[in-house]
């Protein structure tokens, strides 16, 4: 077994242990411990997904998705644990949308986690749709993305995020977006600064 394979199995094992820890924290009402356990488990999930992407094992299970429900659930989950306000803006509305709900949830959760780490007072989450695209936007009122990250936003390699992260969330987002292809259109991720950091995920309808 290679070191990479061993690391992947270890990540899976640690994720299971964190899930047990989160369950205990929830049963005792320890919200801080619960938040930390869930955040750590989310980071390991993203790391494992990146490993699968590197090995060519990451695939998308495209099916009918419900973007408004997905955003509602994510915001509800994060509001329980964060002192930063999370505000929803815009809805996709009625219509058929096709995407891998699990992968898109993972990507958005990573982006929302990053936004909450760097926001000063609030994070805004929006979803919108037109005839061709489904668009998710997560924006904060923090210092914004550093110039070096914006310059390498399309890179295939993980880059440090705000100097204290791994950049795996952005890397994974690009990989997941690229798995969503329809009618000649391909999903994409873009980063920008507008009164804070702005993460945009676009998926073809």
Short mmCIF file of C-alpha atoms in Angstrom, two decimals:
data_model
loop_
_atom_site.label_atom_id
_atom_site.label_comp_id
_atom_site.label_asym_id
_atom_site.label_seq_id
_atom_site.Cartn_x
_atom_site.Cartn_y
_atom_site.Cartn_z
CA UNK A 1 0.00 0.00 0.00
CA UNK A 2 1.38 3.42 -0.95
CA UNK A 3 1.63 6.27 1.53
CA UNK A 4 -1.14 8.12 -0.34
CA UNK A 5 -3.46 5.14 -0.04
CA UNK A 6 -2.61 4.75 3.64
CA UNK A 7 -3.30 8.46 4.19
CA UNK A 8 -6.68 8.13 2.47
CA UNK A 9 -7.69 5.23 4.72
CA UNK A 10 -6.48 7.16 7.76
CA UNK A 11 -8.53 10.21 6.78
CA UNK A 12 -11.62 8.04 6.51
CA UNK A 13 -10.96 6.55 9.95
CA UNK A 14 -10.39 9.95 11.57
CA UNK A 15 -13.61 11.24 9.98
CA UNK A 16 -15.53 8.42 11.65
CA UNK A 17 -13.95 9.24 15.01
CA UNK A 18 -14.82 12.91 14.60
CA UNK A 19 -18.41 11.91 13.88
CA UNK A 20 -18.51 10.04 17.19
CA UNK A 21 -16.99 13.04 18.96
CA UNK A 22 -19.57 15.34 17.37
CA UNK A 23 -22.34 13.02 18.58
CA UNK A 24 -21.03 13.15 22.14
CA UNK A 25 -20.67 16.93 22.01
CA UNK A 26 -24.24 17.28 20.78
CA UNK A 27 -25.57 15.01 23.53
CA UNK A 28 -23.81 17.08 26.21
CA UNK A 29 -24.72 20.44 24.69
CA UNK A 30 -21.09 21.42 24.01
CA UNK A 31 -21.71 23.64 20.98
CA UNK A 32 -18.08 24.77 20.66
CA UNK A 33 -16.76 21.21 20.56
CA UNK A 34 -19.55 20.22 18.17
CA UNK A 35 -18.66 23.04 15.77
CA UNK A 36 -14.95 22.23 15.87
CA UNK A 37 -15.57 18.51 15.27
CA UNK A 38 -17.89 19.19 12.33
CA UNK A 39 -15.48 21.72 10.81
CA UNK A 40 -12.57 19.29 11.10
CA UNK A 41 -14.64 16.49 9.56
CA UNK A 42 -15.59 18.78 6.69
CA UNK A 43 -11.95 19.62 6.01
CA UNK A 44 -11.04 15.92 5.95
CA UNK A 45 -13.93 15.20 3.59
CA UNK A 46 -12.62 17.87 1.22
CA UNK A 47 -9.09 16.51 1.49
CA UNK A 48 -10.27 12.99 0.65
CA UNK A 49 -12.26 14.31 -2.32
CA UNK A 50 -9.13 16.11 -3.57
CA UNK A 51 -7.18 12.86 -3.32
CA UNK A 52 -9.86 11.07 -5.35
CA UNK A 53 -9.72 13.86 -7.94
CA UNK A 54 -5.94 13.48 -8.22
CA UNK A 55 -6.36 9.74 -8.77
CA UNK A 56 -9.10 10.24 -11.34
CA UNK A 57 -11.65 8.60 -9.05
CA UNK A 58 -13.85 11.60 -8.42
CA UNK A 59 -17.04 11.41 -10.46
CA UNK A 60 -20.28 13.31 -10.37
CA UNK A 61 -23.65 11.63 -9.88
CA UNK A 62 -25.80 14.13 -11.73
CA UNK A 63 -29.46 14.08 -10.79
CA UNK A 64 -32.30 16.49 -10.20
CA UNK A 65 -31.22 18.95 -7.52
CA UNK A 66 -33.01 21.57 -5.46
CA UNK A 67 -30.68 24.57 -5.09
CA UNK A 68 -32.96 26.64 -2.85
CA UNK A 69 -33.37 23.77 -0.41
CA UNK A 70 -29.63 23.11 -0.47
CA UNK A 71 -28.85 26.74 0.39
CA UNK A 72 -31.53 26.82 3.10
CA UNK A 73 -30.06 23.72 4.74
CA UNK A 74 -26.49 25.01 4.58
CA UNK A 75 -27.39 28.37 6.07
CA UNK A 76 -29.41 26.68 8.80
CA UNK A 77 -26.49 24.41 9.69
CA UNK A 78 -23.94 27.23 9.92
CA UNK A 79 -26.23 29.65 11.77
CA UNK A 80 -26.34 27.22 14.69
CA UNK A 81 -22.63 27.57 15.38
CA UNK A 82 -21.42 30.94 14.11
CA UNK A 83 -21.68 34.37 15.77
CA UNK A 84 -21.37 35.90 12.29
CA UNK A 85 -24.69 36.69 10.62
CA UNK A 86 -25.48 34.65 7.50
CA UNK A 87 -27.93 36.40 5.19
CA UNK A 88 -29.65 34.84 2.19
CA UNK A 89 -30.13 36.83 -1.00
CA UNK A 90 -32.02 35.56 -4.04
CA UNK A 91 -33.61 32.26 -4.98
CA UNK A 92 -33.31 29.99 -8.00
CA UNK A 93 -37.07 29.52 -8.08
CA UNK A 94 -38.98 26.80 -9.85
CA UNK A 95 -37.50 24.74 -12.65
CA UNK A 96 -35.37 21.67 -13.24
CA UNK A 97 -31.74 21.74 -12.12
CA UNK A 98 -29.25 18.92 -12.50
CA UNK A 99 -26.12 18.57 -10.37
CA UNK A 100 -24.41 16.30 -7.86
CA UNK A 101 -25.99 17.48 -4.63
CA UNK A 102 -23.36 15.91 -2.34
CA UNK A 103 -20.40 17.41 -4.19
CA UNK A 104 -21.99 20.84 -4.56
CA UNK A 105 -22.92 20.86 -0.89
CA UNK A 106 -19.31 20.03 -0.01
CA UNK A 107 -17.99 22.85 -2.20
CA UNK A 108 -20.44 25.42 -0.84
CA UNK A 109 -19.83 24.33 2.75
CA UNK A 110 -16.09 24.85 2.29
CA UNK A 111 -16.66 28.29 0.76
CA UNK A 112 -19.10 29.27 3.51
CA UNK A 113 -16.71 28.05 6.20
CA UNK A 114 -13.93 30.19 4.69
CA UNK A 115 -16.21 33.22 4.46
CA UNK A 116 -17.23 32.91 8.11
CA UNK A 117 -13.60 32.68 9.19
CA UNK A 118 -12.76 36.01 7.59
CA UNK A 119 -16.00 37.99 7.75
CA UNK A 120 -16.29 40.92 10.12
CA UNK A 121 -20.05 41.06 10.58
CA UNK A 122 -21.90 39.09 7.93
CA UNK A 123 -21.81 36.64 5.05
CA UNK A 124 -24.25 36.79 2.14
CA UNK A 125 -25.32 33.66 0.28
CA UNK A 126 -27.27 33.89 -2.95
CA UNK A 127 -28.50 31.57 -5.67
CA UNK A 128 -29.87 32.60 -9.05
CA UNK A 129 -30.77 30.95 -12.33
CA UNK A 130 -31.39 31.85 -15.95
CA UNK A 131 -31.98 29.70 -19.02
CA UNK A 132 -28.38 28.45 -19.13
CA UNK A 133 -26.78 28.77 -15.72
CA UNK A 134 -27.34 28.06 -12.05
CA UNK A 135 -25.18 30.42 -9.99
CA UNK A 136 -24.22 30.28 -6.31
CA UNK A 137 -22.45 33.26 -4.70
CA UNK A 138 -20.93 33.45 -1.22
CA UNK A 139 -19.61 36.87 -0.21
CA UNK A 140 -18.23 38.23 3.05
CA UNK A 141 -17.29 41.66 4.41
CA UNK A 142 -13.74 40.69 5.37
CA UNK A 143 -10.37 41.76 3.92
CA UNK A 144 -10.94 39.93 0.62
CA UNK A 145 -8.82 37.40 -1.21
CA UNK A 146 -5.09 38.17 -1.37
CA UNK A 147 -3.74 39.27 -4.74
CA UNK A 148 -1.62 36.15 -5.17
CA UNK A 149 -4.65 33.90 -4.78
CA UNK A 150 -6.67 35.89 -7.31
CA UNK A 151 -3.75 35.72 -9.74
CA UNK A 152 -3.65 31.93 -9.49
CA UNK A 153 -7.40 31.36 -9.17
CA UNK A 154 -7.47 29.06 -12.19
CA UNK A 155 -4.46 27.01 -11.14
CA UNK A 156 -4.72 23.23 -10.96
CA UNK A 157 -2.66 23.22 -7.76
CA UNK A 158 -3.88 24.00 -4.23
CA UNK A 159 -2.82 27.46 -3.07
CA UNK A 160 -2.70 29.00 0.41
CA UNK A 161 -5.84 30.90 1.32
CA UNK A 162 -5.47 34.10 3.38
CA UNK A 163 -2.10 32.82 4.55
CA UNK A 164 -3.59 30.36 7.06
CA UNK A 165 -5.42 27.81 4.94
CA UNK A 166 -4.52 25.11 2.46
CA UNK A 167 -6.50 26.32 -0.53
CA UNK A 168 -7.93 22.82 -0.91
CA UNK A 169 -11.47 24.20 -0.92
CA UNK A 170 -10.79 26.32 -4.01
CA UNK A 171 -8.92 23.48 -5.70
CA UNK A 172 -11.78 21.07 -5.02
CA UNK A 173 -14.34 23.61 -6.24
CA UNK A 174 -12.59 23.83 -9.63
CA UNK A 175 -12.49 20.03 -9.90
CA UNK A 176 -16.15 19.61 -8.98
CA UNK A 177 -17.29 22.42 -11.29
CA UNK A 178 -15.44 20.79 -14.20
CA UNK A 179 -17.44 17.58 -13.67
CA UNK A 180 -20.67 19.45 -14.49
CA UNK A 181 -21.00 19.65 -18.26
CA UNK A 182 -24.19 20.08 -20.27
CA UNK A 183 -25.02 21.15 -23.81
CA UNK A 184 -21.49 22.38 -24.48
CA UNK A 185 -21.30 24.38 -21.24
CA UNK A 186 -18.96 23.57 -18.36
CA UNK A 187 -19.20 24.57 -14.71
CA UNK A 188 -16.73 27.12 -13.40
CA UNK A 189 -15.50 28.88 -10.28
CA UNK A 190 -14.45 32.50 -10.00
CA UNK A 191 -13.02 34.56 -7.15
CA UNK A 192 -13.23 38.30 -6.71
CA UNK A 193 -13.14 41.13 -4.23
CA UNK A 194 -16.10 43.47 -3.73
CA UNK A 195 -16.28 44.83 -0.19
CA UNK A 196 -14.80 41.49 0.84
CA UNK A 197 -14.20 38.12 -0.76
CA UNK A 198 -16.72 36.85 -3.32
CA UNK A 199 -16.84 33.17 -4.34
CA UNK A 200 -18.95 32.28 -7.39
CA UNK A 201 -19.87 28.80 -8.60
CA UNK A 202 -21.65 28.48 -11.95
CA UNK A 203 -23.21 25.25 -13.16
CA UNK A 204 -24.82 24.63 -16.56
CA UNK A 205 -28.54 23.85 -16.52
#
